[in-house]
Amino acid sequence: MALIDTGYLTYRELMEKQKLPTEERFLQGPVAVVECVQEIPCNPCEAACPFGAIHVGEPITNLPVLSAEKCKGCGACVAKCPGMAIFVIDKSYSQTKGSVSFPYEYYPLPEVGSTVTVVNRQGEAVGNGKVLRVQNPVSFDHTPVVTVEVDLKLINEVRSMERRHS
Amino acid sequence: MILEKDVVVVGAGPAGLAAAIEAAKAGAAVLLVDLNLKAGGQLFKQIHKFFGSRAHYSGTRGYDIGKKLVKEATESQVEIWLQSTAVGVFPGNKVSIERILQNGGKKLYTVHGKTIILATGASENVVRFKGWTRPGVMGAGAAQTMVNVDHVKPGQKIVMLGSGNVGLIVSYQLMQAGCDVVALVEAAPKIGGYAVHAAKIRRAGVPIFTKHTIVEALGDAEGKVSGAVIAEVDEKFQPIPGTEQTIPCDTITLAAGLKPVVELTRLMNCASAFEPVLGGFIPMHNQDMETSVQGIFVAGDATGVEEASVALEEGRIAGVAAAQALGLLSQEDAESQKQFYWNRVNSLRSGPFGEKRLAAKQDVLQCYQEQIHTPQPEVMIGGLASGAD
Amino acid sequence: MSLRVKNHIVLDVKDERKTVTITVDGKPVQAKEGEPILSSLLAAGIKINRYTRRFHEPRGLFCAIGQCTDCVMVVNGKPNVRTCVTPVQEGMVVETQDGLEQKGGHK
């Protein structure tokens, strides 16, 4: 597995290891993409979902399985995953743009409406994105979730933004 | 004067706190000692959300678990002595404790514990290379303490050595504190820790050099770190000449694993086993976490380096078993509680990352069964404790 | 430049402890009461705590938990004080340690 050689997943690897939502489901609106591919003992995502869309079960080393038809794309799991490995993708946003929601635990947080440099799984800058939302309620326990608008063609690659210095 | 306690617990990390709480809840008079300024051990520097099952605090940040345990211990009437170092254990279950007093002076106490639980944790391994003693080269745990507990950055530009979970998590936390991690260097061909931890720091732009090592820490005029020379290694982990490159940095952090702190169990002549997967020599123990010496229990990293969540559950088992040995719990109650915590421990040791640790621990339990069978009263140092290393 | 962490997304780094002044090798250094001496020094950019006896090599923060003794200094005239586990008090006099007991490693 390239992941443990390099530290990042390729989209192809992800598709082999995780059952991703269908293209049809992606076009219906926001949905979670679970990028958890190692059998580690962990299950907070299962309880985080208010719609029962994530199943881990026993043993807790099972990979989480998303029922895309139950998922509403609310993002409750994004902040709860200790591995920060869940994202919400919306491909229905417009003809050319989609949105990506990711956990971002660095100071300073971006301003809503500002343009940030978005990065892929390797931390490489791949373009710009407009910040649509920054959610940081108490229930997220200091794991803010940032949503950026990006070109649809980048949507499977963008997973964070460039870290800035305070 | 010798103080009398039902249970003396050495080390107030997750294992020691959990052990103290369980014993105190059963009605034991418990003294918990720790050499640090604060109880909680490494929990207060672990600012990430824990993995594991929801039943054992997963999804909760380490320091919040620490706060809960310290509160629970205080509410359970555990007596906690801080800045108090257990400097020796002696036949007759006596513990010598050097306690720092309010006025800065020191006082030596001798405490007799009907049972003793040693939860002394682990210490960081060092890696030697040219210049490794320069100011600016430090343990990854030391750097983690500085940023997360003392809120001071050890430096601005960091090179991390080691890609186990400690190296990955501390790299992430150094960036959260505002440092830059300019390289993560790993001698093995693959990343050692959880991929999700590696993925977080890759997204933040940290380059990971697998099959590489640090060959030299360069210094400035005063002798402080000014750079790291790294090189590719061959299959025998030897640097390949001609592959060196210099990375400017002011700090080099070492995450080369941990080893159990076992001085006190050695002083008691507890039989030990060598388990590389668990960090080296560890005291052998049975399902009660009791060593080869009657009344001496162990828990947490001191009995094999694992995760804080495992240490916590082992501590609970040791606390219950100590209370049972004191006659404070019925056999039925104690057995059912221990079984409950063992189930949790086993679930934490499942999966591809846990199975080696599970096998090593099963080996320890089996060897104990074959070689020691039941704990024996202690033997004087130099005596004939069977199975002692 | 201070190495203190000013902002943090997870931790509350507002420090309401009293600011005190200690003397390090004759110079005043601002510190937070109760923090380990080592932290105050590091925050002020001081990274060398002692020099070794035989080769006069500098040493500094290494374990931060009172185990390695690389950070020992002369505190209020007393040598071999582990600065990583000794809390700061107002007016403390801290000196770089040279060898096993002498003060004044910095030339």
Short mmCIF file of N, CA, C and O in Angstrom, two decimals, chain B residues 10 13 75 93 96 112 128 149 157 201 218 274 285 300 317 345 370-371:
data_model
loop_
_atom_site.label_atom_id
_atom_site.label_comp_id
_atom_site.label_asym_id
_atom_site.label_seq_id
_atom_site.Cartn_x
_atom_site.Cartn_y
_atom_site.Cartn_z
N VAL B 10 2.84 4.00 42.59
CA VAL B 10 3.94 4.86 42.14
C VAL B 10 3.70 5.25 40.69
O VAL B 10 3.66 4.40 39.80
N GLY B 13 0.28 8.65 36.19
CA GLY B 13 -0.18 8.74 34.81
C GLY B 13 -1.51 8.00 34.68
O GLY B 13 -2.16 7.71 35.70
N GLU B 75 -11.98 12.67 44.31
CA GLU B 75 -13.30 12.35 44.89
C GLU B 75 -13.32 10.98 45.56
O GLU B 75 -14.11 10.73 46.46
N ASN B 93 7.69 -4.75 51.58
CA ASN B 93 6.80 -3.80 50.89
C ASN B 93 6.96 -2.36 51.38
O ASN B 93 5.99 -1.65 51.58
N SER B 96 10.55 3.93 49.70
CA SER B 96 11.20 5.16 50.14
C SER B 96 10.81 6.27 49.19
O SER B 96 10.96 6.14 47.98
N HIS B 112 4.87 1.93 54.23
CA HIS B 112 4.61 0.50 54.06
C HIS B 112 3.27 0.33 53.36
O HIS B 112 2.25 0.85 53.82
N ARG B 128 21.97 8.05 18.67
CA ARG B 128 23.24 8.77 18.68
C ARG B 128 23.72 9.02 17.26
O ARG B 128 23.69 8.12 16.43
N VAL B 149 2.32 21.74 27.36
CA VAL B 149 2.15 21.97 28.79
C VAL B 149 2.67 23.35 29.17
O VAL B 149 2.00 24.12 29.84
N LYS B 157 12.25 25.90 13.57
CA LYS B 157 12.32 24.96 12.45
C LYS B 157 12.79 23.61 12.96
O LYS B 157 13.91 23.48 13.48
N ILE B 201 -0.07 15.33 8.53
CA ILE B 201 1.13 16.18 8.39
C ILE B 201 1.55 16.32 6.93
O ILE B 201 2.12 17.32 6.54
N LEU B 218 24.45 19.76 12.92
CA LEU B 218 25.42 20.85 12.77
C LEU B 218 25.17 21.89 13.84
O LEU B 218 24.06 22.01 14.35
N PHE B 274 11.92 -10.49 28.07
CA PHE B 274 12.37 -9.55 27.04
C PHE B 274 11.38 -9.61 25.89
O PHE B 274 11.23 -10.64 25.24
N HIS B 285 3.96 -10.60 34.46
CA HIS B 285 2.80 -10.45 35.34
C HIS B 285 1.72 -11.43 34.92
O HIS B 285 1.75 -11.97 33.81
N GLY B 300 0.42 -0.33 32.94
CA GLY B 300 0.77 0.75 32.01
C GLY B 300 2.06 0.48 31.26
O GLY B 300 2.51 -0.66 31.13
N ILE B 317 -7.41 -2.86 36.15
CA ILE B 317 -7.29 -4.27 36.52
C ILE B 317 -6.40 -4.41 37.76
O ILE B 317 -6.77 -5.09 38.73
N VAL B 345 -9.24 -4.17 27.08
CA VAL B 345 -7.82 -4.21 26.70
C VAL B 345 -7.67 -5.02 25.41
O VAL B 345 -7.00 -4.60 24.46
N GLU B 370 3.70 -20.74 33.29
CA GLU B 370 4.60 -21.91 33.29
C GLU B 370 5.73 -21.80 34.30
O GLU B 370 6.07 -22.77 34.96
N GLN B 371 6.32 -20.60 34.40
CA GLN B 371 7.55 -20.47 35.20
C GLN B 371 7.29 -20.04 36.64
O GLN B 371 8.06 -20.37 37.53
#
